[in-house]
Amino acid sequence: MVKIKGKLYICPSPIGNLEDFTFRAVRVLKEADLIAAEDTRHTRKLLAHYEIRTPVTSFHQHSSPKQTEKLVSAMLAGKNIALISDAGTPAISDPGQVLIKACIDQGIEVDPLPGPCAAVTALSASGFPLASFTFKGFLPRKGLDNAVAALAAVQHPVVLYESPRRIVALLGAFGKHMPDREIMLARELTKVHQQLLRGRAEDLLAQVEAENLERGEYTVVLGPGQERFTPAERDVLTLAQQFLGEGMSVRDAADKISGETGVPRREIYQLLIKKKDT
Ligand code: SAM
């Protein structure tokens, strides 16, 4: 007789508003044999609210490989397990990936439920073109400046998570590397005091400091870049800046750059006019 394996359900949970649990997530949690929760105490409170009485075990980023094995064995023996994190979608800057991969390796079905996710919720309200975007999760604590400098090269929107204690430092780095980029700060999404703040880094920094907003939960969406010059054009402009700075006339500078780069003089003039307009 073929033994029927259980399943792993991935259950998103509310990110601040209890009404955002889906009917299906509540049913799946009620019907599962076991709930694997990032923080059992936190999840028990949520489960009590929905009268879900399924047994709960813990599964978090420091769980031992033994705990993964235990859960996998239970599913191989036919038990259905629902994975839940403290808020939002498991495995998105939250624990889950190790268990999900173990299920895939063992041929256990992984059944993802759609539901709350702070990144997607923030993106949806950004008003930025979203044909493509980058999700960065939390930027590294060390080397924030370098991480932000690298983001300046990304031309489509970028969504990231940040702690309120570091929001000022993050905005400072954005101001340094992307002073003109439109940004949306999604603060306390879905909660009573939800705020969607839009503007450039300098203005947002002033607002966060003036209104004492260094608390609450933040998801940050960087708008698209508006790179006006290609890397080759930038090289030409750097040379122009150097020669003009040395006192050369525009005509002589254009001649010299054309000789050095092979770019026609006419194009160099056009580029200088475009630069003057920025
Ligand atoms: N897995 C979760 C999800 O799907 O949204 C994300 C978990 S991550 C550990 C937690 C971070 O998500 C917070 O530090 C914050 O940056 C962001 N976040 C969670 N809830 C939020 C909310 N209500 N408003 C804004 N950002 C939120």
GROMACS .gro file of C-alpha atoms and ligand atoms in nm, residues 15 85 87-90 92-94 116-119 138 161-162 186-191 217-219, ligand 1:
model
   52
   15ILE     CA    1   0.096   4.239   0.957
   85SER     CA    2   0.575   3.342   1.117
   87ALA     CA    3   0.357   3.842   1.080
   88GLY     CA    4   0.333   3.833   0.703
   89THR     CA    5   0.451   3.560   0.471
   90PRO     CA    6   0.688   3.292   0.607
   92ILE     CA    7   1.014   3.636   0.321
   93SER     CA    8   1.281   3.782   0.555
   94ASP     CA    9   1.139   3.524   0.797
  116PRO     CA   10  -0.027   3.958   0.384
  117CYS     CA   11   0.327   4.062   0.300
  118ALA     CA   12   0.458   4.407   0.397
  119ALA     CA   13   0.677   4.439   0.086
  138PHE     CA   14   1.704   4.421   0.544
  161TYR     CA   15   1.261   4.645   0.532
  162GLU     CA   16   1.415   4.865   0.799
  186ALA     CA   17   0.524   5.281   0.445
  187ARG     CA   18   0.495   5.310   0.823
  188GLU     CA   19   0.268   5.090   1.036
  189LEU     CA   20   0.094   4.935   0.734
  190THR     CA   21  -0.262   4.813   0.799
  191LYS     CA   22  -0.254   4.953   1.156
  217GLU     CA   23   0.746   4.939   1.152
  218TYR     CA   24   0.885   5.060   0.821
  219THR     CA   25   0.888   4.923   0.470
  279SAM     N1   26   0.759   3.803   0.637
  279SAM     C1   27   0.716   3.938   0.663
  279SAM     C2   28   0.631   3.988   0.546
  279SAM     O1   29   0.590   3.906   0.464
  279SAM     O2   30   0.602   4.107   0.540
  279SAM     C3   31   0.834   4.028   0.691
  279SAM     C4   32   0.908   3.990   0.815
  279SAM     S1   33   1.040   4.094   0.856
  279SAM     C5   34   1.115   4.003   0.986
  279SAM     C6   35   0.965   4.222   0.947
  279SAM     C7   36   0.979   4.358   0.878
  279SAM     O3   37   0.874   4.375   0.784
  279SAM     C8   38   0.964   4.476   0.973
  279SAM     O4   39   1.085   4.504   1.040
  279SAM     C9   40   0.926   4.587   0.879
  279SAM     O5   41   1.036   4.637   0.810
  279SAM    C10   42   0.835   4.509   0.781
  279SAM     N2   43   0.695   4.517   0.829
  279SAM    C11   44   0.624   4.421   0.892
  279SAM     N3   45   0.502   4.466   0.924
  279SAM    C12   46   0.496   4.594   0.881
  279SAM    C13   47   0.397   4.694   0.884
  279SAM     N4   48   0.279   4.672   0.943
  279SAM     N5   49   0.423   4.815   0.829
  279SAM    C14   50   0.542   4.838   0.769
  279SAM     N6   51   0.640   4.747   0.762
  279SAM    C15   52   0.618   4.626   0.817
   0.00000   0.00000   0.00000
